[in-house]
XYZ file of C-alpha atoms in Angstrom:
237
model
C -12.095 7.377 8.985
C -9.224 7.357 11.886
C -8.442 4.931 14.708
C -10.815 5.245 17.697
C -9.016 2.750 19.957
C -6.145 3.460 22.715
C -3.449 2.623 20.305
C -4.207 5.834 17.979
C -1.600 7.990 17.536
C -1.814 11.473 17.158
C -1.947 11.488 12.980
C -4.902 9.227 13.309
C -6.729 11.825 14.554
C -10.395 12.809 14.358
C -11.461 10.156 13.612
C -14.011 11.691 10.655
C -16.505 10.900 8.324
C -15.938 10.866 4.498
C -18.521 10.434 0.849
C -15.718 8.114 -1.997
C -16.495 7.558 -5.918
C -17.080 3.969 -6.492
C -13.583 1.814 -7.156
C -12.920 -1.572 -8.579
C -9.409 -2.219 -5.829
C -7.323 -5.503 -6.579
C -8.144 -8.603 -4.492
C -4.285 -8.580 -3.953
C -1.541 -6.771 -3.706
C 0.853 -6.616 -7.005
C 2.144 -10.504 -7.159
C 6.334 -9.932 -8.605
C 4.987 -12.620 -11.995
C 2.979 -8.958 -12.355
C 5.777 -6.781 -11.833
C 7.831 -8.712 -14.099
C 5.706 -7.639 -16.768
C 5.794 -4.524 -16.170
C 9.157 -4.076 -15.920
C 9.643 -5.968 -20.042
C 7.033 -4.179 -21.308
C 9.331 -0.316 -19.362
C 13.101 -1.308 -19.041
C 14.101 1.706 -17.994
C 12.149 0.680 -14.321
C 14.465 -2.974 -13.853
C 16.657 -2.222 -11.581
C 20.165 -2.199 -13.816
C 18.240 1.045 -15.575
C 15.901 3.021 -13.348
C 17.012 6.590 -12.450
C 18.326 7.094 -9.337
C 16.303 9.773 -8.044
C 13.228 7.363 -8.413
C 15.192 4.075 -5.865
C 17.486 4.315 -2.326
C 19.505 1.291 -4.576
C 17.851 -1.401 -2.030
C 15.116 -1.555 -5.861
C 14.878 -4.581 -6.410
C 17.898 -5.211 -4.071
C 16.606 -9.416 -4.233
C 15.761 -9.482 -7.860
C 18.702 -11.006 -10.611
C 17.986 -8.359 -13.165
C 15.277 -9.367 -14.337
C 14.086 -12.208 -12.480
C 12.225 -12.662 -8.851
C 13.447 -15.303 -6.857
C 12.910 -18.807 -7.470
C 9.562 -19.537 -6.035
C 8.127 -16.326 -5.249
C 5.775 -15.829 -8.706
C 2.889 -15.602 -6.734
C 4.759 -13.276 -3.374
C 3.890 -10.009 -3.188
C 6.429 -7.333 -4.845
C 8.975 -5.554 -2.938
C 11.405 -3.142 -2.576
C 9.248 -1.492 -4.526
C 9.185 2.860 -4.322
C 6.200 5.018 -5.092
C 7.460 6.234 -8.566
C 7.622 2.743 -9.418
C 4.601 1.604 -7.941
C 3.597 4.760 -10.217
C 4.980 3.842 -13.016
C 3.537 -0.261 -13.221
C -0.386 1.736 -12.005
C -0.023 3.413 -14.736
C 0.980 1.014 -16.954
C -1.495 -0.659 -15.945
C -3.783 1.799 -16.544
C -4.977 1.570 -12.499
C -3.666 4.190 -10.393
C -2.425 3.532 -6.831
C -5.580 4.108 -3.465
C -5.941 7.182 -1.259
C -5.608 6.944 1.731
C -9.936 6.515 2.063
C -9.860 4.294 -0.805
C -7.805 2.459 1.581
C -8.867 2.987 4.476
C -12.339 1.693 3.426
C -11.133 -0.620 1.244
C -8.829 -2.565 4.214
C -11.997 -2.299 6.890
C -13.930 -4.540 4.282
C -17.690 -3.011 5.880
C -16.093 -3.435 9.330
C -16.814 0.095 11.005
C -14.280 1.418 14.142
C -12.895 -2.211 13.979
C -8.654 -2.518 14.944
C -7.956 -4.928 12.290
C -9.593 -6.426 8.867
C -11.564 -8.542 11.302
C -11.911 -7.312 14.402
C -10.332 -6.040 17.557
C -7.691 -9.244 18.702
C -4.679 -9.951 16.930
C -5.119 -13.348 14.767
C -2.708 -15.009 13.562
C -4.180 -17.295 11.469
C -6.120 -14.294 9.566
C -2.670 -12.141 8.698
C 1.150 -12.420 7.249
C 2.726 -11.102 10.837
C 5.856 -11.547 12.885
C 3.283 -12.900 15.814
C 2.919 -16.019 13.375
C 6.612 -16.201 12.416
C 6.591 -16.682 8.972
C 9.557 -15.245 8.570
C 8.886 -13.614 5.033
C 5.908 -13.185 2.621
C 3.414 -15.453 1.849
C 2.011 -15.910 -1.878
C -0.925 -13.718 -1.689
C -4.404 -15.082 -0.861
C -2.842 -17.732 1.748
C -4.906 -16.369 4.249
C -8.588 -15.326 4.621
C -10.377 -12.571 2.075
C -11.792 -9.625 4.355
C -15.857 -8.874 3.997
C -15.526 -7.143 0.418
C -13.463 -10.126 -1.247
C -9.827 -7.762 -0.239
C -6.532 -10.340 0.997
C -4.235 -9.534 3.013
C -5.194 -5.265 3.814
C -3.043 -5.751 6.751
C 0.367 -7.758 6.885
C 2.273 -9.386 4.414
C 3.814 -5.967 2.386
C 2.777 -2.761 3.430
C 1.043 -0.710 0.696
C 1.859 2.573 -1.500
C -0.533 5.386 -0.730
C -1.395 8.125 -3.258
C -0.649 10.850 -0.878
C 0.619 13.034 -0.179
C 1.478 12.253 3.799
C -0.208 15.171 6.830
C 0.229 14.237 10.081
C -2.869 17.088 10.762
C -4.159 16.279 7.465
C -7.022 14.350 9.554
C -8.026 18.043 10.931
C -8.545 20.142 8.008
C -10.318 17.044 5.568
C -12.933 17.635 3.221
C -15.639 14.810 3.414
C -15.833 14.407 -0.680
C -12.980 11.811 -1.368
C -10.188 13.505 0.702
C -6.740 13.091 -1.698
C -3.888 16.018 0.190
C -1.396 17.105 -1.569
C -3.256 17.604 -4.393
C -6.716 18.781 -5.799
C -7.489 16.096 -7.489
C -5.967 12.496 -8.595
C -5.409 12.805 -12.197
C -2.087 15.642 -11.149
C -0.245 12.714 -9.746
C -1.013 10.148 -12.555
C 0.181 12.970 -14.292
C 2.939 14.489 -12.251
C 4.341 12.008 -10.537
C 7.208 11.925 -11.272
C 8.008 15.443 -10.184
C 6.874 14.369 -6.676
C 9.227 15.116 -4.008
C 6.867 15.374 -0.434
C 6.646 11.972 1.594
C 3.719 9.717 1.381
C 2.113 7.931 3.267
C 2.334 4.067 2.901
C -0.215 1.710 4.588
C -1.170 -1.715 6.473
C 1.592 -3.586 8.320
C 4.204 -6.174 7.216
C 5.058 -9.414 7.581
C 8.476 -8.294 9.964
C 5.552 -6.182 12.530
C 3.445 -6.472 15.336
C 0.240 -6.088 16.263
C -0.108 -2.421 16.880
C 1.725 -1.607 12.919
C -1.306 -3.881 11.358
C -3.893 -1.370 12.984
C -6.398 -0.137 10.001
C -5.939 3.300 10.577
C -2.232 3.015 11.329
C -0.442 5.314 9.191
C 3.282 6.339 8.027
C 5.278 8.712 5.792
C 8.049 7.347 2.977
C 10.208 9.201 0.753
C 8.051 8.909 -2.842
C 11.993 7.493 -3.396
C 12.378 5.003 -0.572
C 12.397 1.112 -1.020
C 12.301 -0.805 1.941
C 11.705 -4.122 1.342
C 8.542 -3.643 3.896
C 7.271 -1.523 0.246
C 4.412 -3.171 -1.866
C 1.249 -2.351 -3.785
C -1.548 -3.069 -4.791
C -4.094 -0.436 -7.423
C -7.516 0.262 -7.879
C -9.253 1.503 -10.264
C -12.755 3.598 -11.717
C -15.752 3.184 -13.995
């Protein structure tokens, strides 16, 4: 885990080995249609009802009330805060992935590579700036990685469960690492109490190749709801 290439930043180091328990991951990012089902079932997460502390006023800014933009049912939902992503995952009987789970899944079985397909940027492999799509694309438009997962880089960036810690890799445990809590269940049960910055992974449709690198890490407030912010979920048996 971590960055081996010359572009690797300090928070991607040192490269280290982790062991994680088996898990299942959504094959694609949560779509607008899927998210709409959630807010219809949980009205308190609709844009007109969500509590102020759970977003930054950009939450679902491009939706018309409970309705996503026409023609975007199969596009990834975006303008979603970490709190909202956690609420969706809990409603769906899932959770957000840890950083370690996310990076393992993104690699798709390829070790020490920049991208899910290799080391060379390729506009036929993902939705990002160099391909100039100018917008999100339907999930699954590009070929999946080695684990059958779509858009593990590009399209939208994805929230992870962990608290962001720029130095976490230097003291990360080997077994099921998680920053900010002793176990995932604490976050699931107490996510509305979280105030510290969260991890966002995966470059999005408006990023250049450097940001698409699998090991690239960023931190944002859990209330941030930028247009880049999306997510996918995991579950365990």
